[in-house]
Amino acid sequence: MTEPDHLLSVLRRHAPSFVSGEEVCRELNVTRQAVWKQVQGLRHQGYGVEGRPRQGYRLLSSPDRLLPAEIQCGLGTVALGCRIVYLERAGSTSDVARDLARQGAPEGTLVVTEEQTAGRGRRGRSWNCPFGRGLLFSLVLRPPVRPACAPQVTMVAAVALARAIEKVTGLAPGIKWPNDLLLEGKKVCGILTEMDAEPEVINSVVIGVGLNANLAEGELEPGRATSLKLQAGKDIGRVRLLQEALRQLEEWYRIWQVGGFTVIRAEWEKRSVTLDRLVRVRLGDISLAGRAVGVDEEGALLLELPDGATQRLLAGEVTFEDSYGRGPGEEWECRRG
Ligand code: BTN
């Protein structure tokens, strides 16, 4: 624990009461002047710390920042979030996490930021977010499975994040294949899974999560995206949400490793808004339509085509179609453009 984190834990332990300067000096084993300097440091980070002659110090408030000391306070996970890299601003947390993974960062390493300026989404899209409004983080995982099973990790993440959102806000997001979380049909969270692998082994998987926590209407793509704040009608505590996300991710990652994919698939299917729907899947200039009937062991979407054949799709962008009878028959064929 760093000295400021130690001071914070002492203040927290006594809050809302004062703790004498003398006691703080004793606990931290530093001079009064050093304590004063650390108090100033905490205030600079946004903590409200009151100091009174003869009474000492007390913690009044914590900042709405995703600071490691805040995240780790009462987190209770074994591996996820064991090491936290906090960046006020980042290009992309997934780029930082990937570099750390290559340098040998342990499983569970978390990279988190308040603002992303070159964030990456799936299929070459960008994912940026204004300061302090979203939950933007990437996690280094080292799953002991074959590279072909990596999409299962994304499904583990989708299930875990849906449950975390539900626990913290009471809202129940649906999962749109492959890994978007939706509320009232609008995207609230995206997951980007990137893998560093050799033919038979995974070196690391970086799970990048972009969650629209407290974004306002004007900060979201009109008609297509929403935020937890808009849906819940109140601000969402981002630290609490991140802690719950880490707990759920650890729990479901463990369930997957111990019990295999079956439980994950069942939970994913329960929350799926894609299955049993008429959908169109676009991949590059190919577009294929049919009924989504399931997902397989590799996370591929199984699409029942109008001629009864089943098509397996490992990637693509899903849109929902109204009905088979909506347009001319060709609407349900594979087409280009
Ligand atoms: C998607 O396209 O739906 C996935 C979006 C993933 C965005 C997150 S934000 C944190 C992490 N860093 C990135 O650059 N991307 C992911």
Short mmCIF file of C-alpha atoms and ligand atoms in Angstrom, two decimals:
data_model
loop_
_atom_site.label_atom_id
_atom_site.label_comp_id
_atom_site.label_asym_id
_atom_site.label_seq_id
_atom_site.Cartn_x
_atom_site.Cartn_y
_atom_site.Cartn_z
CA MET A 1 0.00 0.00 0.00
CA THR A 2 1.34 3.47 -0.87
CA GLU A 3 1.55 6.09 1.93
CA PRO A 4 -1.45 8.13 0.68
CA ASP A 5 -3.48 4.90 0.40
CA HIS A 6 -2.47 4.04 3.96
CA LEU A 7 -3.57 7.49 5.15
CA LEU A 8 -6.85 7.02 3.31
CA SER A 9 -7.47 3.69 4.98
CA VAL A 10 -6.84 5.26 8.42
CA LEU A 11 -9.24 8.12 7.66
CA ARG A 12 -11.83 5.66 6.33
CA ARG A 13 -11.59 3.52 9.42
CA HIS A 14 -12.42 6.50 11.64
CA ALA A 15 -14.95 8.26 9.37
CA PRO A 16 -17.13 10.14 10.06
CA SER A 17 -15.15 10.91 13.24
CA PHE A 18 -11.84 12.70 13.53
CA VAL A 19 -8.59 10.89 14.01
CA SER A 20 -5.89 12.80 15.85
CA GLY A 21 -2.80 13.94 13.97
CA GLU A 22 -0.73 12.12 16.56
CA GLU A 23 -2.41 8.82 15.86
CA VAL A 24 -2.02 9.23 12.10
CA CYS A 25 1.69 9.95 12.57
CA ARG A 26 2.03 6.83 14.69
CA GLU A 27 0.15 4.58 12.25
CA LEU A 28 2.01 5.84 9.19
CA ASN A 29 5.27 6.22 11.04
CA VAL A 30 5.88 9.67 9.56
CA THR A 31 6.14 13.28 10.84
CA ARG A 32 3.22 15.70 11.19
CA GLN A 33 4.56 17.64 8.26
CA ALA A 34 4.56 14.52 6.10
CA VAL A 35 0.95 13.80 7.11
CA TRP A 36 -0.03 17.35 6.17
CA LYS A 37 1.61 16.90 2.76
CA GLN A 38 -0.28 13.66 2.18
CA VAL A 39 -3.56 15.27 3.22
CA GLN A 40 -2.90 17.96 0.62
CA GLY A 41 -2.24 15.20 -1.94
CA LEU A 42 -5.58 13.56 -1.16
CA ARG A 43 -7.38 16.90 -1.47
CA HIS A 44 -5.70 17.40 -4.80
CA GLN A 45 -7.18 14.06 -5.95
CA GLY A 46 -10.62 15.33 -4.95
CA TYR A 47 -11.04 13.85 -1.47
CA GLY A 48 -12.75 16.09 1.07
CA VAL A 49 -10.52 16.00 4.17
CA GLU A 50 -11.25 18.32 7.06
CA GLY A 51 -8.43 19.29 9.40
CA ARG A 52 -9.12 20.87 12.81
CA PRO A 53 -6.67 22.00 15.44
CA ARG A 54 -6.62 19.62 18.43
CA GLN A 55 -9.08 17.21 16.76
CA GLY A 56 -7.05 16.02 13.78
CA TYR A 57 -8.43 14.97 10.42
CA ARG A 58 -11.58 13.40 9.10
CA LEU A 59 -12.74 12.16 5.71
CA LEU A 60 -15.79 14.03 4.44
CA SER A 61 -16.14 12.80 0.89
CA SER A 62 -14.53 10.75 -1.85
CA PRO A 63 -14.23 11.91 -5.45
CA ASP A 64 -16.20 10.33 -8.27
CA ARG A 65 -12.99 8.99 -9.73
CA LEU A 66 -12.02 5.43 -10.55
CA LEU A 67 -8.93 5.63 -8.34
CA PRO A 68 -7.22 2.36 -7.41
CA ALA A 69 -7.68 3.02 -3.68
CA GLU A 70 -11.42 3.47 -4.23
CA ILE A 71 -11.76 0.40 -6.44
CA GLN A 72 -9.79 -1.85 -4.13
CA CYS A 73 -11.61 -0.74 -0.97
CA GLY A 74 -13.89 -3.68 -0.12
CA LEU A 75 -13.49 -5.22 -3.60
CA GLY A 76 -13.05 -8.78 -2.38
CA THR A 77 -11.82 -10.39 -5.59
CA VAL A 78 -8.86 -12.75 -5.65
CA ALA A 79 -7.30 -11.90 -9.01
CA LEU A 80 -9.31 -9.37 -10.98
CA GLY A 81 -8.21 -5.87 -10.08
CA CYS A 82 -5.22 -7.17 -8.09
CA ARG A 83 -3.10 -4.74 -10.05
CA ILE A 84 -4.66 -1.51 -11.27
CA VAL A 85 -3.24 0.96 -13.76
CA TYR A 86 -5.19 4.21 -13.49
CA LEU A 87 -4.90 6.79 -16.24
CA GLU A 88 -6.75 10.09 -16.11
CA ARG A 89 -6.78 10.01 -19.89
CA ALA A 90 -5.86 7.24 -22.28
CA GLY A 91 -5.80 6.68 -25.99
CA SER A 92 -7.14 3.16 -25.56
CA THR A 93 -7.10 1.13 -22.34
CA SER A 94 -6.96 -2.02 -24.46
CA ASP A 95 -3.73 -0.87 -26.12
CA VAL A 96 -2.19 -0.24 -22.70
CA ALA A 97 -3.42 -3.61 -21.38
CA ARG A 98 -2.14 -5.43 -24.46
CA ASP A 99 1.34 -3.93 -23.99
CA LEU A 100 1.30 -4.82 -20.29
CA ALA A 101 0.20 -8.37 -21.13
CA ARG A 102 3.12 -8.71 -23.54
CA GLN A 103 5.44 -7.57 -20.76
CA GLY A 104 4.09 -10.35 -18.54
CA ALA A 105 1.40 -8.55 -16.50
CA PRO A 106 -0.46 -11.05 -14.30
CA GLU A 107 -3.98 -12.23 -14.95
CA GLY A 108 -6.45 -9.76 -13.51
CA THR A 109 -4.43 -6.63 -14.33
CA LEU A 110 -6.90 -3.80 -14.81
CA VAL A 111 -6.37 -0.67 -16.88
CA VAL A 112 -8.98 1.98 -16.24
CA THR A 113 -9.41 5.55 -17.39
CA GLU A 114 -11.71 8.53 -17.00
CA GLU A 115 -11.54 9.51 -20.64
CA GLN A 116 -10.60 7.77 -23.85
CA THR A 117 -9.44 9.64 -26.91
CA ALA A 118 -8.56 6.84 -29.33
CA GLY A 119 -10.79 4.06 -27.99
CA ARG A 120 -11.44 1.15 -30.31
CA GLY A 121 -14.69 -0.67 -30.88
CA ARG A 122 -15.41 -3.80 -32.89
CA ARG A 123 -15.05 -3.81 -36.64
CA GLY A 124 -12.75 -0.79 -36.76
CA ARG A 125 -15.14 1.59 -35.07
CA SER A 126 -14.05 4.12 -32.47
CA TRP A 127 -15.20 4.29 -28.86
CA ASN A 128 -14.55 7.58 -27.18
CA CYS A 129 -16.13 8.96 -24.05
CA PRO A 130 -16.11 12.30 -22.21
CA PHE A 131 -14.22 12.65 -18.92
CA GLY A 132 -15.67 10.94 -15.86
CA ARG A 133 -18.93 9.81 -17.44
CA GLY A 134 -18.35 6.27 -18.61
CA LEU A 135 -16.79 3.09 -17.37
CA LEU A 136 -13.84 2.36 -19.64
CA PHE A 137 -11.58 -0.49 -18.71
CA SER A 138 -9.56 -3.40 -20.00
CA LEU A 139 -8.61 -6.58 -18.21
CA VAL A 140 -5.75 -8.94 -18.88
CA LEU A 141 -6.80 -12.60 -18.74
CA ARG A 142 -4.82 -15.73 -19.41
CA PRO A 143 -7.43 -18.45 -19.94
CA PRO A 144 -5.97 -21.96 -20.18
CA VAL A 145 -7.94 -22.94 -23.28
CA ARG A 146 -7.39 -23.34 -27.00
CA PRO A 147 -7.59 -20.15 -29.11
CA ALA A 148 -10.81 -21.44 -30.71
CA CYS A 149 -12.51 -21.08 -27.31
CA ALA A 150 -11.66 -17.39 -26.95
CA PRO A 151 -15.14 -16.21 -28.05
CA GLN A 152 -16.49 -18.04 -25.00
CA VAL A 153 -14.60 -15.53 -22.84
CA THR A 154 -16.56 -12.73 -24.50
CA MET A 155 -19.77 -14.50 -23.63
CA VAL A 156 -18.60 -14.94 -20.05
CA ALA A 157 -17.98 -11.19 -19.97
CA ALA A 158 -21.38 -10.34 -21.45
CA VAL A 159 -23.18 -12.47 -18.86
CA ALA A 160 -21.09 -11.09 -15.98
CA LEU A 161 -21.55 -7.47 -17.03
CA ALA A 162 -25.29 -7.89 -17.50
CA ARG A 163 -25.52 -9.27 -13.98
CA ALA A 164 -23.37 -6.47 -12.56
CA ILE A 165 -25.60 -3.84 -14.16
CA GLU A 166 -28.65 -5.61 -12.82
CA LYS A 167 -27.25 -5.82 -9.30
CA VAL A 168 -26.25 -2.17 -9.14
CA THR A 169 -29.13 -0.52 -11.01
CA GLY A 170 -32.00 -3.01 -11.06
CA LEU A 171 -32.07 -2.70 -14.87
CA ALA A 172 -31.87 -5.97 -16.81
CA PRO A 173 -29.88 -5.60 -20.04
CA GLY A 174 -30.40 -7.95 -22.95
CA ILE A 175 -27.45 -9.41 -24.83
CA LYS A 176 -27.31 -8.88 -28.58
CA TRP A 177 -24.96 -11.29 -30.35
CA PRO A 178 -22.09 -11.29 -30.21
CA ASN A 179 -21.56 -9.06 -27.22
CA ASP A 180 -23.57 -5.85 -27.03
CA LEU A 181 -25.64 -5.10 -23.96
CA LEU A 182 -28.90 -3.32 -24.72
CA LEU A 183 -31.49 -1.51 -22.67
CA GLU A 184 -34.78 -0.75 -24.38
CA GLY A 185 -33.19 -1.80 -27.66
CA LYS A 186 -30.32 0.68 -27.38
CA LYS A 187 -26.69 -0.12 -26.74
CA VAL A 188 -25.46 0.58 -23.25
CA CYS A 189 -22.26 -1.46 -23.21
CA GLY A 190 -19.80 -2.86 -25.74
CA ILE A 191 -17.13 -5.51 -25.27
CA LEU A 192 -14.01 -5.85 -27.35
CA THR A 193 -12.06 -9.10 -26.95
CA GLU A 194 -8.55 -9.26 -28.35
CA MET A 195 -6.27 -12.24 -28.17
CA ASP A 196 -2.55 -12.80 -28.38
CA ALA A 197 -2.12 -16.47 -29.24
CA GLU A 198 0.00 -19.13 -30.87
CA PRO A 199 -1.61 -21.90 -32.89
CA GLU A 200 -2.44 -24.02 -29.85
CA VAL A 201 -2.17 -21.71 -26.83
CA ILE A 202 -3.50 -18.36 -25.74
CA ASN A 203 -0.86 -16.04 -24.32
CA SER A 204 -3.39 -13.46 -23.21
CA VAL A 205 -6.85 -12.15 -23.84
CA VAL A 206 -7.68 -8.51 -23.25
CA ILE A 207 -11.32 -7.79 -22.52
CA GLY A 208 -12.11 -4.13 -23.18
CA VAL A 209 -15.36 -2.79 -21.77
CA GLY A 210 -17.06 0.48 -22.64
CA LEU A 211 -20.11 1.07 -20.48
CA ASN A 212 -22.25 4.19 -20.83
CA ALA A 213 -22.74 4.91 -17.15
CA ASN A 214 -23.58 8.57 -16.70
CA LEU A 215 -23.60 9.93 -20.22
CA ALA A 216 -26.28 12.51 -21.02
CA GLU A 217 -28.60 12.35 -24.02
CA GLY A 218 -26.49 14.75 -26.10
CA GLU A 219 -23.35 12.65 -25.54
CA LEU A 220 -24.83 9.51 -27.08
CA GLU A 221 -25.45 8.40 -30.65
CA PRO A 222 -29.09 9.40 -31.21
CA GLY A 223 -31.55 6.53 -31.35
CA ARG A 224 -28.87 3.83 -31.05
CA ALA A 225 -27.23 4.26 -27.68
CA THR A 226 -28.36 4.90 -24.14
CA SER A 227 -26.82 5.20 -20.69
CA LEU A 228 -27.58 3.72 -17.29
CA LYS A 229 -28.23 7.23 -15.99
CA LEU A 230 -30.87 7.86 -18.66
CA GLN A 231 -32.54 4.52 -18.02
CA ALA A 232 -32.39 4.63 -14.23
CA GLY A 233 -33.15 8.34 -13.96
CA LYS A 234 -30.25 8.95 -11.58
CA ASP A 235 -26.46 9.08 -11.44
CA ILE A 236 -24.75 5.74 -11.13
CA GLY A 237 -21.80 5.30 -8.76
CA ARG A 238 -19.07 4.26 -11.17
CA VAL A 239 -16.76 2.82 -8.51
CA ARG A 240 -19.52 0.57 -7.19
CA LEU A 241 -20.40 -0.48 -10.71
CA LEU A 242 -16.80 -1.31 -11.56
CA GLN A 243 -16.36 -3.26 -8.33
CA GLU A 244 -19.48 -5.28 -9.06
CA ALA A 245 -18.33 -5.83 -12.65
CA LEU A 246 -15.00 -7.21 -11.39
CA ARG A 247 -16.73 -9.47 -8.87
CA GLN A 248 -19.15 -10.84 -11.43
CA LEU A 249 -16.41 -11.26 -14.04
CA GLU A 250 -14.30 -13.21 -11.58
CA GLU A 251 -17.25 -15.35 -10.51
CA TRP A 252 -18.41 -16.22 -14.06
CA TYR A 253 -14.85 -16.72 -15.29
CA ARG A 254 -14.44 -19.27 -12.49
CA ILE A 255 -17.77 -20.94 -13.26
CA TRP A 256 -16.67 -21.25 -16.91
CA GLN A 257 -13.28 -22.73 -16.01
CA VAL A 258 -14.74 -25.23 -13.55
CA GLY A 259 -18.04 -26.09 -15.19
CA GLY A 260 -17.38 -25.46 -18.87
CA PHE A 261 -19.33 -23.54 -21.44
CA THR A 262 -22.75 -25.14 -20.93
CA VAL A 263 -23.69 -23.03 -17.91
CA ILE A 264 -22.44 -19.86 -19.61
CA ARG A 265 -24.39 -20.59 -22.76
CA ALA A 266 -27.56 -21.21 -20.76
CA GLU A 267 -27.18 -17.92 -18.91
CA TRP A 268 -26.28 -16.10 -22.13
CA GLU A 269 -29.33 -17.53 -23.89
CA LYS A 270 -31.58 -16.49 -21.01
CA ARG A 271 -30.55 -12.90 -21.57
CA SER A 272 -30.27 -13.02 -25.35
CA VAL A 273 -32.39 -10.63 -27.39
CA THR A 274 -31.09 -12.18 -30.61
CA LEU A 275 -32.26 -15.76 -30.38
CA ASP A 276 -35.53 -16.78 -31.96
CA ARG A 277 -35.66 -13.52 -33.88
CA LEU A 278 -35.53 -12.75 -37.57
CA VAL A 279 -32.22 -11.02 -38.09
CA ARG A 280 -29.89 -9.78 -40.77
CA VAL A 281 -26.17 -10.24 -40.22
CA ARG A 282 -23.76 -8.04 -42.16
CA LEU A 283 -20.12 -8.88 -42.54
CA GLY A 284 -18.15 -6.70 -44.92
CA ASP A 285 -20.22 -6.54 -48.07
CA ILE A 286 -22.01 -9.80 -47.34
CA SER A 287 -25.46 -9.71 -45.81
CA LEU A 288 -27.32 -12.78 -44.67
CA ALA A 289 -30.78 -13.04 -43.19
CA GLY A 290 -32.67 -15.73 -41.33
CA ARG A 291 -33.83 -16.83 -37.91
CA ALA A 292 -31.25 -16.84 -35.10
CA VAL A 293 -31.64 -20.29 -33.55
CA GLY A 294 -28.64 -20.67 -31.25
CA VAL A 295 -24.97 -20.23 -30.52
CA ASP A 296 -22.42 -23.01 -30.67
CA GLU A 297 -19.38 -23.90 -28.55
CA GLU A 298 -17.25 -21.34 -30.34
CA GLY A 299 -19.75 -18.58 -29.79
CA ALA A 300 -20.83 -18.69 -33.43
CA LEU A 301 -24.38 -17.61 -34.22
CA LEU A 302 -26.50 -20.30 -35.86
CA LEU A 303 -28.78 -18.84 -38.47
CA GLU A 304 -31.60 -20.83 -39.99
CA LEU A 305 -31.94 -19.68 -43.58
CA PRO A 306 -35.27 -19.54 -45.39
CA ASP A 307 -34.43 -22.79 -47.24
CA GLY A 308 -34.01 -24.59 -43.91
CA ALA A 309 -30.21 -24.78 -44.04
CA THR A 310 -28.20 -23.66 -41.01
CA GLN A 311 -25.43 -21.11 -41.44
CA ARG A 312 -22.75 -20.65 -38.81
CA LEU A 313 -21.48 -17.10 -38.33
CA LEU A 314 -18.43 -16.23 -36.27
CA ALA A 315 -18.63 -12.47 -36.73
CA GLY A 316 -20.95 -9.81 -38.05
CA GLU A 317 -23.32 -7.01 -37.21
CA VAL A 318 -26.87 -8.00 -36.31
CA THR A 319 -29.95 -5.95 -37.12
CA PHE A 320 -33.47 -7.09 -36.42
CA GLU A 321 -35.97 -7.65 -39.21
CA ASP A 322 -39.71 -7.39 -38.75
CA SER A 323 -41.06 -10.45 -40.54
CA TYR A 324 -40.41 -12.88 -43.36
CA GLY A 325 -43.23 -11.36 -45.34
CA ARG A 326 -41.88 -7.85 -45.11
CA GLY A 327 -40.23 -7.56 -48.48
CA PRO A 328 -39.54 -9.49 -51.63
CA GLY A 329 -38.12 -12.99 -51.22
CA GLU A 330 -34.63 -11.80 -52.05
CA GLU A 331 -34.49 -10.02 -48.70
CA TRP A 332 -33.83 -13.38 -47.17
CA GLU A 333 -31.03 -14.37 -49.44
CA CYS A 334 -27.39 -13.82 -49.03
CA ARG A 335 -26.59 -10.64 -50.88
CA ARG A 336 -23.70 -8.29 -51.42
CA GLY A 337 -23.65 -4.58 -50.69
C1 BTN B 1 -17.92 -2.45 -29.36
O1 BTN B 1 -17.62 -2.08 -30.49
O2 BTN B 1 -19.08 -2.63 -29.01
C2 BTN B 1 -16.83 -2.66 -28.34
C3 BTN B 1 -16.46 -1.39 -27.64
C4 BTN B 1 -15.37 -1.58 -26.61
C5 BTN B 1 -14.87 -0.26 -26.08
C6 BTN B 1 -13.94 -0.44 -24.92
S1 BTN B 1 -13.71 1.05 -24.01
C7 BTN B 1 -12.41 0.35 -23.11
C8 BTN B 1 -11.63 -0.52 -24.07
N1 BTN B 1 -10.59 0.25 -24.74
C9 BTN B 1 -10.81 0.37 -26.05
O3 BTN B 1 -10.09 0.97 -26.85
N2 BTN B 1 -11.94 -0.28 -26.37
C10 BTN B 1 -12.55 -0.94 -25.23
#
